[in-house]
mmCIF file of C-alpha atoms in Angstrom:
data_model
loop_
_atom_site.group_PDB
_atom_site.id
_atom_site.type_symbol
_atom_site.label_atom_id
_atom_site.label_comp_id
_atom_site.label_asym_id
_atom_site.label_seq_id
_atom_site.Cartn_x
_atom_site.Cartn_y
_atom_site.Cartn_z
ATOM 1 C CA UNK A 1 43.110 69.010 -63.787
ATOM 2 C CA UNK A 2 44.673 66.053 -62.685
ATOM 3 C CA UNK A 3 43.098 62.843 -61.279
ATOM 4 C CA UNK A 4 44.140 60.733 -58.529
ATOM 5 C CA UNK A 5 42.542 57.189 -57.636
ATOM 6 C CA UNK A 6 43.014 55.141 -54.767
ATOM 7 C CA UNK A 7 43.474 51.483 -54.309
ATOM 8 C CA UNK A 8 40.506 49.484 -54.430
ATOM 9 C CA UNK A 9 40.003 48.038 -50.856
ATOM 10 C CA UNK A 10 37.158 45.177 -49.594
ATOM 11 C CA UNK A 11 35.704 44.762 -46.304
ATOM 12 C CA UNK A 12 32.942 42.259 -45.000
ATOM 13 C CA UNK A 13 30.018 43.134 -43.599
ATOM 14 C CA UNK A 14 29.165 40.403 -41.153
ATOM 15 C CA UNK A 15 26.346 39.708 -38.436
ATOM 16 C CA UNK A 16 26.800 40.661 -34.844
ATOM 17 C CA UNK A 17 26.622 38.318 -32.328
ATOM 18 C CA UNK A 18 23.863 38.574 -29.581
ATOM 19 C CA UNK A 19 24.000 37.828 -25.546
ATOM 20 C CA UNK A 20 21.302 37.581 -23.009
ATOM 21 C CA UNK A 21 21.297 38.473 -19.296
ATOM 22 C CA UNK A 22 19.009 36.843 -16.889
ATOM 23 C CA UNK A 23 16.213 39.298 -15.260
ATOM 24 C CA UNK A 24 14.426 37.006 -13.124
ATOM 25 C CA UNK A 25 13.151 33.606 -12.757
ATOM 26 C CA UNK A 26 16.361 31.393 -12.057
ATOM 27 C CA UNK A 27 15.484 29.026 -9.059
ATOM 28 C CA UNK A 28 11.802 30.285 -9.026
ATOM 29 C CA UNK A 29 9.085 27.970 -7.332
ATOM 30 C CA UNK A 30 5.771 27.222 -9.000
ATOM 31 C CA UNK A 31 2.861 24.708 -8.589
ATOM 32 C CA UNK A 32 1.768 22.311 -10.834
ATOM 33 C CA UNK A 33 -1.910 22.060 -9.241
ATOM 34 C CA UNK A 34 -4.250 24.588 -11.130
ATOM 35 C CA UNK A 35 -3.271 27.230 -12.958
ATOM 36 C CA UNK A 36 0.044 28.665 -11.335
ATOM 37 C CA UNK A 37 2.555 30.697 -13.366
ATOM 38 C CA UNK A 38 5.963 32.267 -12.736
ATOM 39 C CA UNK A 39 7.388 34.681 -15.031
ATOM 40 C CA UNK A 40 10.632 33.421 -16.818
ATOM 41 C CA UNK A 41 12.644 36.603 -17.926
ATOM 42 C CA UNK A 42 15.409 37.962 -19.783
ATOM 43 C CA UNK A 43 16.731 40.780 -21.757
ATOM 44 C CA UNK A 44 18.501 40.635 -25.216
ATOM 45 C CA UNK A 45 21.531 42.884 -26.282
ATOM 46 C CA UNK A 46 23.579 43.475 -29.305
ATOM 47 C CA UNK A 47 27.058 42.451 -28.519
ATOM 48 C CA UNK A 48 29.026 44.923 -30.442
ATOM 49 C CA UNK A 49 27.366 47.956 -28.991
ATOM 50 C CA UNK A 50 25.693 46.485 -25.951
ATOM 51 C CA UNK A 51 22.183 48.111 -27.008
ATOM 52 C CA UNK A 52 19.103 46.337 -26.166
ATOM 53 C CA UNK A 53 17.151 44.728 -29.162
ATOM 54 C CA UNK A 54 13.407 45.131 -29.277
ATOM 55 C CA UNK A 55 11.287 43.484 -31.371
ATOM 56 C CA UNK A 56 12.495 40.226 -31.918
ATOM 57 C CA UNK A 57 11.402 36.704 -31.262
ATOM 58 C CA UNK A 58 12.842 34.525 -28.630
ATOM 59 C CA UNK A 59 12.405 30.734 -27.729
ATOM 60 C CA UNK A 60 11.832 29.731 -24.175
ATOM 61 C CA UNK A 61 12.794 26.035 -23.470
ATOM 62 C CA UNK A 62 12.139 23.871 -20.554
ATOM 63 C CA UNK A 63 12.933 20.513 -19.522
ATOM 64 C CA UNK A 64 10.042 18.116 -19.048
ATOM 65 C CA UNK A 65 11.414 15.640 -16.625
ATOM 66 C CA UNK A 66 15.325 17.005 -16.270
ATOM 67 C CA UNK A 67 16.815 15.889 -19.428
ATOM 68 C CA UNK A 68 14.107 15.949 -22.311
ATOM 69 C CA UNK A 69 13.287 19.682 -23.340
ATOM 70 C CA UNK A 70 10.133 20.481 -24.110
ATOM 71 C CA UNK A 71 8.943 22.094 -27.439
ATOM 72 C CA UNK A 72 9.637 25.771 -27.227
ATOM 73 C CA UNK A 73 7.267 28.920 -26.733
ATOM 74 C CA UNK A 74 8.023 31.613 -28.596
ATOM 75 C CA UNK A 75 8.190 35.545 -27.365
ATOM 76 C CA UNK A 76 9.074 39.095 -28.665
ATOM 77 C CA UNK A 77 11.460 41.260 -26.908
ATOM 78 C CA UNK A 78 10.194 44.796 -26.072
ATOM 79 C CA UNK A 79 11.650 48.071 -24.425
ATOM 80 C CA UNK A 80 15.010 47.391 -22.967
ATOM 81 C CA UNK A 81 15.233 44.107 -24.400
ATOM 82 C CA UNK A 82 13.066 42.207 -22.337
ATOM 83 C CA UNK A 83 10.999 39.120 -23.167
ATOM 84 C CA UNK A 84 8.763 37.130 -20.859
ATOM 85 C CA UNK A 85 7.572 33.773 -20.635
ATOM 86 C CA UNK A 86 4.821 33.042 -17.773
ATOM 87 C CA UNK A 87 5.595 29.452 -17.117
ATOM 88 C CA UNK A 88 2.543 27.274 -15.987
ATOM 89 C CA UNK A 89 4.083 23.903 -15.605
ATOM 90 C CA UNK A 90 0.514 21.251 -16.703
ATOM 91 C CA UNK A 91 0.050 17.519 -16.780
ATOM 92 C CA UNK A 92 -0.606 15.068 -18.910
ATOM 93 C CA UNK A 93 0.156 17.303 -21.671
ATOM 94 C CA UNK A 94 2.353 18.275 -21.765
ATOM 95 C CA UNK A 95 3.616 16.445 -18.419
ATOM 96 C CA UNK A 96 6.117 18.600 -16.326
ATOM 97 C CA UNK A 97 7.613 16.331 -13.601
ATOM 98 C CA UNK A 98 8.189 17.193 -10.550
ATOM 99 C CA UNK A 99 11.333 19.007 -9.192
ATOM 100 C CA UNK A 100 14.559 20.618 -10.677
ATOM 101 C CA UNK A 101 14.090 21.464 -13.977
ATOM 102 C CA UNK A 102 15.915 23.767 -16.832
ATOM 103 C CA UNK A 103 15.151 26.375 -18.786
ATOM 104 C CA UNK A 104 16.860 28.532 -21.255
ATOM 105 C CA UNK A 105 16.026 31.150 -24.183
ATOM 106 C CA UNK A 106 17.295 30.984 -27.887
ATOM 107 C CA UNK A 107 17.526 33.609 -30.357
ATOM 108 C CA UNK A 108 17.807 32.390 -33.801
ATOM 109 C CA UNK A 109 20.286 34.053 -37.002
ATOM 110 C CA UNK A 110 18.630 37.152 -38.816
ATOM 111 C CA UNK A 111 20.134 38.881 -41.704
ATOM 112 C CA UNK A 112 22.006 41.104 -38.932
ATOM 113 C CA UNK A 113 22.275 38.925 -35.818
ATOM 114 C CA UNK A 114 23.981 35.659 -35.314
ATOM 115 C CA UNK A 115 22.076 32.733 -33.141
ATOM 116 C CA UNK A 116 22.607 32.958 -29.599
ATOM 117 C CA UNK A 117 21.583 31.136 -26.461
ATOM 118 C CA UNK A 118 21.746 31.943 -22.563
ATOM 119 C CA UNK A 119 22.644 30.028 -19.630
ATOM 120 C CA UNK A 120 20.828 27.268 -18.385
ATOM 121 C CA UNK A 121 18.378 28.677 -15.250
ATOM 122 C CA UNK A 122 16.546 26.410 -13.112
ATOM 123 C CA UNK A 123 12.677 26.301 -11.782
ATOM 124 C CA UNK A 124 11.410 24.065 -9.307
ATOM 125 C CA UNK A 125 7.747 22.640 -9.797
ATOM 126 C CA UNK A 126 5.888 21.682 -6.841
ATOM 127 C CA UNK A 127 3.017 19.695 -5.860
ATOM 128 C CA UNK A 128 0.835 17.939 -2.967
ATOM 129 C CA UNK A 129 0.977 14.340 -1.531
ATOM 130 C CA UNK A 130 -2.349 12.648 -1.590
ATOM 131 C CA UNK A 131 -2.055 9.619 0.719
ATOM 132 C CA UNK A 132 -4.564 7.010 1.068
ATOM 133 C CA UNK A 133 -4.563 3.999 3.513
ATOM 134 C CA UNK A 134 -5.473 0.684 1.525
ATOM 135 C CA UNK A 135 -5.660 -1.589 4.704
ATOM 136 C CA UNK A 136 -6.871 -2.224 7.099
ATOM 137 C CA UNK A 137 -9.705 -0.278 7.333
ATOM 138 C CA UNK A 138 -13.372 -0.174 8.091
ATOM 139 C CA UNK A 139 -12.756 -1.507 11.856
ATOM 140 C CA UNK A 140 -10.915 -4.934 10.576
ATOM 141 C CA UNK A 141 -10.966 -7.461 13.037
ATOM 142 C CA UNK A 142 -7.587 -8.893 14.332
ATOM 143 C CA UNK A 143 -6.307 -11.246 17.234
ATOM 144 C CA UNK A 144 -4.116 -9.970 19.872
ATOM 145 C CA UNK A 145 -0.482 -10.959 18.639
ATOM 146 C CA UNK A 146 -1.180 -10.842 14.990
ATOM 147 C CA UNK A 147 0.776 -9.085 12.903
ATOM 148 C CA UNK A 148 -1.018 -6.538 10.739
ATOM 149 C CA UNK A 149 0.041 -5.896 7.152
ATOM 150 C CA UNK A 150 -0.508 -2.185 6.676
ATOM 151 C CA UNK A 151 -0.572 -0.791 3.176
ATOM 152 C CA UNK A 152 -1.196 2.440 1.836
ATOM 153 C CA UNK A 153 -0.923 4.420 -1.552
ATOM 154 C CA UNK A 154 0.948 7.825 -2.056
ATOM 155 C CA UNK A 155 -0.688 9.934 -5.434
ATOM 156 C CA UNK A 156 -0.504 13.514 -6.483
ATOM 157 C CA UNK A 157 -2.764 15.221 -9.191
ATOM 158 C CA UNK A 158 -0.865 13.219 -12.032
ATOM 159 C CA UNK A 159 0.506 10.255 -10.989
ATOM 160 C CA UNK A 160 1.432 7.518 -8.383
ATOM 161 C CA UNK A 161 4.330 9.091 -6.286
ATOM 162 C CA UNK A 162 7.110 6.269 -6.111
ATOM 163 C CA UNK A 163 10.259 6.918 -3.770
ATOM 164 C CA UNK A 164 8.720 9.141 -1.348
ATOM 165 C CA UNK A 165 11.324 10.572 1.278
ATOM 166 C CA UNK A 166 9.276 9.121 4.334
ATOM 167 C CA UNK A 167 5.939 7.629 4.618
ATOM 168 C CA UNK A 168 5.343 6.772 8.218
ATOM 169 C CA UNK A 169 2.034 4.967 9.779
ATOM 170 C CA UNK A 170 1.066 5.339 13.376
ATOM 171 C CA UNK A 171 -1.595 3.448 15.246
ATOM 172 C CA UNK A 172 -4.012 5.159 17.896
ATOM 173 C CA UNK A 173 -4.110 5.569 20.725
ATOM 174 C CA UNK A 174 -0.682 4.649 21.883
ATOM 175 C CA UNK A 175 1.303 5.648 18.854
ATOM 176 C CA UNK A 176 1.991 2.367 17.568
ATOM 177 C CA UNK A 177 4.820 2.254 15.402
ATOM 178 C CA UNK A 178 5.022 -0.439 12.357
ATOM 179 C CA UNK A 179 8.332 -1.906 11.109
ATOM 180 C CA UNK A 180 10.349 -0.705 8.975
ATOM 181 C CA UNK A 181 9.658 3.027 9.913
ATOM 182 C CA UNK A 182 9.714 4.695 7.214
ATOM 183 C CA UNK A 183 7.206 1.948 5.405
ATOM 184 C CA UNK A 184 9.049 0.045 2.409
ATOM 185 C CA UNK A 185 8.520 1.341 -1.113
ATOM 186 C CA UNK A 186 7.002 -0.856 -3.611
ATOM 187 C CA UNK A 187 8.232 1.271 -6.306
ATOM 188 C CA UNK A 188 4.604 1.848 -7.662
ATOM 189 C CA UNK A 189 3.059 4.395 -5.320
ATOM 190 C CA UNK A 190 2.649 1.569 -2.658
ATOM 191 C CA UNK A 191 4.409 1.625 0.778
ATOM 192 C CA UNK A 192 3.387 -0.794 3.221
ATOM 193 C CA UNK A 193 4.958 -2.031 6.890
ATOM 194 C CA UNK A 194 3.842 -4.499 9.610
ATOM 195 C CA UNK A 195 2.492 -3.814 12.905
ATOM 196 C CA UNK A 196 2.846 -6.364 15.760
ATOM 197 C CA UNK A 197 -0.095 -6.449 18.467
ATOM 198 C CA UNK A 198 1.572 -8.344 20.973
ATOM 199 C CA UNK A 199 1.679 -5.513 22.850
ATOM 200 C CA UNK A 200 -1.414 -3.646 22.443
ATOM 201 C CA UNK A 201 -4.379 -3.956 24.006
ATOM 202 C CA UNK A 202 -7.683 -4.897 22.845
ATOM 203 C CA UNK A 203 -10.209 -2.262 21.448
ATOM 204 C CA UNK A 204 -10.591 -0.048 18.103
ATOM 205 C CA UNK A 205 -7.385 1.756 16.638
ATOM 206 C CA UNK A 206 -7.331 4.833 14.247
ATOM 207 C CA UNK A 207 -4.173 4.746 11.647
ATOM 208 C CA UNK A 208 -2.474 7.619 10.395
ATOM 209 C CA UNK A 209 -0.303 8.217 7.188
ATOM 210 C CA UNK A 210 2.630 10.907 7.404
ATOM 211 C CA UNK A 211 4.158 11.452 3.832
ATOM 212 C CA UNK A 212 6.933 13.592 2.749
ATOM 213 C CA UNK A 213 8.883 14.167 -0.373
ATOM 214 C CA UNK A 214 11.078 16.806 -1.732
ATOM 215 C CA UNK A 215 9.429 19.268 -4.192
ATOM 216 C CA UNK A 216 5.831 18.394 -2.438
ATOM 217 C CA UNK A 217 3.984 19.517 0.428
ATOM 218 C CA UNK A 218 3.643 17.171 2.993
ATOM 219 C CA UNK A 219 0.258 15.119 3.545
ATOM 220 C CA UNK A 220 -1.521 13.679 6.582
ATOM 221 C CA UNK A 221 -4.098 11.056 6.380
ATOM 222 C CA UNK A 222 -6.229 9.827 9.081
ATOM 223 C CA UNK A 223 -8.196 6.498 8.713
ATOM 224 C CA UNK A 224 -10.507 6.523 11.752
ATOM 225 C CA UNK A 225 -11.435 2.888 13.227
ATOM 226 C CA UNK A 226 -9.062 1.202 10.616
ATOM 227 C CA UNK A 227 -8.889 -2.058 12.699
ATOM 228 C CA UNK A 228 -10.032 -3.619 16.266
ATOM 229 C CA UNK A 229 -8.068 -6.304 18.335
ATOM 230 C CA UNK A 230 -9.916 -8.740 20.392
ATOM 231 C CA UNK A 231 -8.671 -12.025 21.829
ATOM 232 C CA UNK A 232 -9.258 -15.183 19.928
ATOM 233 C CA UNK A 233 -11.034 -17.968 21.566
ATOM 234 C CA UNK A 234 -8.530 -20.658 23.453
ATOM 235 C CA UNK A 235 -9.131 -24.307 23.483
ATOM 236 C CA UNK A 236 -7.401 -26.657 25.439
ATOM 237 C CA UNK A 237 -7.271 -30.026 27.222
ATOM 238 C CA UNK A 238 -8.920 -31.871 24.421
ATOM 239 C CA UNK A 239 -9.001 -35.659 25.252
ATOM 240 C CA UNK A 240 -11.179 -38.559 24.412
ATOM 241 C CA UNK A 241 -12.261 -41.547 26.935
ATOM 242 C CA UNK A 242 -10.954 -44.161 26.624
ATOM 243 C CA UNK A 243 -8.073 -44.068 23.921
ATOM 244 C CA UNK A 244 -8.618 -47.996 23.476
ATOM 245 C CA UNK A 245 -11.841 -49.792 22.720
ATOM 246 C CA UNK A 246 -14.248 -51.254 20.676
ATOM 247 C CA UNK A 247 -15.561 -49.134 17.948
ATOM 248 C CA UNK A 248 -19.254 -49.674 19.657
ATOM 249 C CA UNK A 249 -18.491 -48.044 22.719
ATOM 250 C CA UNK A 250 -20.088 -45.030 23.810
ATOM 251 C CA UNK A 251 -16.946 -42.416 24.044
ATOM 252 C CA UNK A 252 -16.643 -39.077 25.648
ATOM 253 C CA UNK A 253 -14.924 -36.208 24.278
ATOM 254 C CA UNK A 254 -14.284 -33.122 25.866
ATOM 255 C CA UNK A 255 -12.293 -29.897 25.142
ATOM 256 C CA UNK A 256 -12.152 -26.631 27.485
ATOM 257 C CA UNK A 257 -12.902 -23.355 25.850
ATOM 258 C CA UNK A 258 -12.314 -19.765 26.925
ATOM 259 C CA UNK A 259 -13.027 -16.146 25.311
ATOM 260 C CA UNK A 260 -12.097 -13.608 27.426
ATOM 261 C CA UNK A 261 -13.855 -10.955 25.118
ATOM 262 C CA UNK A 262 -17.231 -10.326 26.743
ATOM 263 C CA UNK A 263 -20.472 -11.027 24.622
ATOM 264 C CA UNK A 264 -18.439 -13.447 22.218
ATOM 265 C CA UNK A 265 -20.440 -16.740 20.905
ATOM 266 C CA UNK A 266 -17.938 -19.366 19.969
ATOM 267 C CA UNK A 267 -18.740 -21.958 17.631
ATOM 268 C CA UNK A 268 -16.626 -25.278 18.453
ATOM 269 C CA UNK A 269 -16.547 -28.147 16.100
ATOM 270 C CA UNK A 270 -15.436 -31.761 16.516
ATOM 271 C CA UNK A 271 -13.590 -33.356 13.360
ATOM 272 C CA UNK A 272 -12.515 -36.867 13.024
ATOM 273 C CA UNK A 273 -9.789 -38.215 10.122
ATOM 274 C CA UNK A 274 -10.474 -41.988 9.809
ATOM 275 C CA UNK A 275 -7.033 -43.862 8.790
ATOM 276 C CA UNK A 276 -5.339 -40.774 7.707
ATOM 277 C CA UNK A 277 -8.213 -39.470 5.380
ATOM 278 C CA UNK A 278 -10.051 -36.069 5.038
ATOM 279 C CA UNK A 279 -11.106 -34.345 8.037
ATOM 280 C CA UNK A 280 -15.208 -35.092 8.005
ATOM 281 C CA UNK A 281 -16.999 -33.106 10.909
ATOM 282 C CA UNK A 282 -18.675 -34.839 13.641
ATOM 283 C CA UNK A 283 -20.723 -32.787 15.634
ATOM 284 C CA UNK A 284 -20.505 -28.693 17.211
ATOM 285 C CA UNK A 285 -21.538 -26.783 19.726
ATOM 286 C CA UNK A 286 -22.274 -23.201 20.494
ATOM 287 C CA UNK A 287 -20.276 -21.361 23.679
ATOM 288 C CA UNK A 288 -21.805 -18.462 24.881
ATOM 289 C CA UNK A 289 -20.323 -16.041 27.183
ATOM 290 C CA UNK A 290 -17.479 -18.663 28.200
ATOM 291 C CA UNK A 291 -15.136 -15.832 29.402
ATOM 292 C CA UNK A 292 -13.917 -18.407 32.276
ATOM 293 C CA UNK A 293 -12.564 -21.882 31.385
ATOM 294 C CA UNK A 294 -15.579 -23.797 30.158
ATOM 295 C CA UNK A 295 -15.604 -27.420 29.500
ATOM 296 C CA UNK A 296 -17.692 -28.693 26.426
ATOM 297 C CA UNK A 297 -18.776 -32.868 26.289
ATOM 298 C CA UNK A 298 -19.538 -34.440 22.917
ATOM 299 C CA UNK A 299 -20.660 -38.052 22.617
ATOM 300 C CA UNK A 300 -20.256 -39.108 19.164
ATOM 301 C CA UNK A 301 -21.480 -42.551 17.798
ATOM 302 C CA UNK A 302 -19.275 -44.524 15.625
ATOM 303 C CA UNK A 303 -19.778 -47.438 13.144
ATOM 304 C CA UNK A 304 -18.191 -50.414 11.949
ATOM 305 C CA UNK A 305 -16.912 -48.608 9.150
ATOM 306 C CA UNK A 306 -14.784 -46.712 11.370
ATOM 307 C CA UNK A 307 -13.259 -49.418 12.759
ATOM 308 C CA UNK A 308 -12.401 -51.030 9.355
ATOM 309 C CA UNK A 309 -11.141 -48.046 7.643
ATOM 310 C CA UNK A 310 -9.191 -47.065 10.787
ATOM 311 C CA UNK A 311 -8.501 -48.606 13.369
ATOM 312 C CA UNK A 312 -6.940 -45.309 13.973
ATOM 313 C CA UNK A 313 -9.086 -42.228 14.286
ATOM 314 C CA UNK A 314 -7.568 -38.564 14.439
ATOM 315 C CA UNK A 315 -9.648 -35.930 16.078
ATOM 316 C CA UNK A 316 -9.400 -32.434 16.567
ATOM 317 C CA UNK A 317 -11.511 -29.003 17.886
ATOM 318 C CA UNK A 318 -11.419 -26.363 16.066
ATOM 319 C CA UNK A 319 -13.589 -23.039 17.383
ATOM 320 C CA UNK A 320 -14.601 -19.476 15.557
ATOM 321 C CA UNK A 321 -15.979 -16.573 17.341
ATOM 322 C CA UNK A 322 -18.340 -14.125 15.975
ATOM 323 C CA UNK A 323 -15.835 -11.839 14.833
ATOM 324 C CA UNK A 324 -14.123 -14.846 12.906
ATOM 325 C CA UNK A 325 -11.239 -15.323 14.946
ATOM 326 C CA UNK A 326 -10.381 -19.128 15.774
ATOM 327 C CA UNK A 327 -8.300 -21.230 17.390
ATOM 328 C CA UNK A 328 -7.833 -24.826 16.722
ATOM 329 C CA UNK A 329 -6.314 -28.049 18.756
ATOM 330 C CA UNK A 330 -3.275 -30.595 18.098
ATOM 331 C CA UNK A 331 -4.733 -33.862 16.770
ATOM 332 C CA UNK A 332 -5.826 -36.659 19.270
ATOM 333 C CA UNK A 333 -6.406 -40.162 18.659
ATOM 334 C CA UNK A 334 -8.214 -43.135 19.666
ATOM 335 C CA UNK A 335 -7.426 -47.142 18.409
ATOM 336 C CA UNK A 336 -10.574 -48.995 17.809
ATOM 337 C CA UNK A 337 -10.984 -52.719 18.423
ATOM 338 C CA UNK A 338 -13.055 -55.185 17.258
ATOM 339 C CA UNK A 339 -16.663 -54.880 19.209
ATOM 340 C CA UNK A 340 -17.272 -57.992 21.436
ATOM 341 C CA UNK A 341 -20.600 -60.279 20.588
ATOM 342 C CA UNK A 342 -22.451 -61.491 23.023
ATOM 343 C CA UNK A 343 -24.867 -64.304 22.884
ATOM 344 C CA UNK A 344 -27.973 -64.941 25.016
ATOM 345 C CA UNK A 345 -29.803 -68.250 24.797
ATOM 346 C CA UNK A 346 -33.646 -67.840 25.928
ATOM 347 C CA UNK A 347 -35.262 -71.288 27.264
ATOM 348 C CA UNK A 348 -38.555 -72.249 27.723
ATOM 349 C CA UNK A 349 -40.611 -75.247 27.785
ATOM 350 C CA UNK A 350 -41.399 -76.481 24.368
ATOM 351 C CA UNK A 351 -45.266 -76.760 23.403
ATOM 352 C CA UNK A 352 -46.679 -79.543 21.250
ATOM 353 C CA UNK A 353 -49.579 -79.289 19.107
ATOM 354 C CA UNK A 354 -51.375 -82.569 18.238
#
């Protein structure tokens, strides 16, 4: 019989492509506090015949800060081509930042299949704000009219929280706000503002701190008895009589004191500066229960050195109550002159002993 041969034909056996489809986990939410997991799930398919691929390894990647990808986690596909990653964000190692993070799945090349990658999906990592009022605390005393510098600190379970969406401080009773509102961020987890007390009444106040930021649960912080507003003592009518005389004269120096807070005891101190020198303590008195204007009198003694190092002498009063609130007068002065000298001649009959 005859023999017939075909021409030799060649063909290439190539790897097949793969593709992923999303099953669940895109735009999912998970808390970073404690152990909390969200399921990131895709399916792996043969791109030639659309059959699911089971028993193959796939790698999950999640960004740490929206840009840098963490090391991959490998899991194996199972029935229907599904592959799962129960994602639990942690800190500090690895440190997953709060906010929107990206995740994806890749497939490494095998003898039968080319490498492939899913689309980028998102997962939202949430946490809780934790505010602390730094100052004022412990019923710190301020004088009515003072500006109070309020400072708070904001953290989560891993780090200081900077650039919060809103941090608002309020003083109660009265719902008093500070400036600016929301408070100013120092970009290190610290927030501050200034509370003007000129229109507030005397008394004890609580402070609140309300904080919010995207991807965080809001925080409310209460500092009870944070500060107290009292009235500082008031000094007036400071005077020396006379304002020009000899250094040895018996001068009278007086000042009027008033402290409207019941129970306060005010220490009122007289100071002198001789010829522009340092201030030197002269004398002091306590004024108790001076809710009405009360005049105190001082009778200091001076010596020749005050005149020689002067002769211009400046004086001032300051007062401090038992809460540390203070007041001070303007300077007032005296000019010393030389003292007059008087000689008295006493005559008597002479006695001669012989």
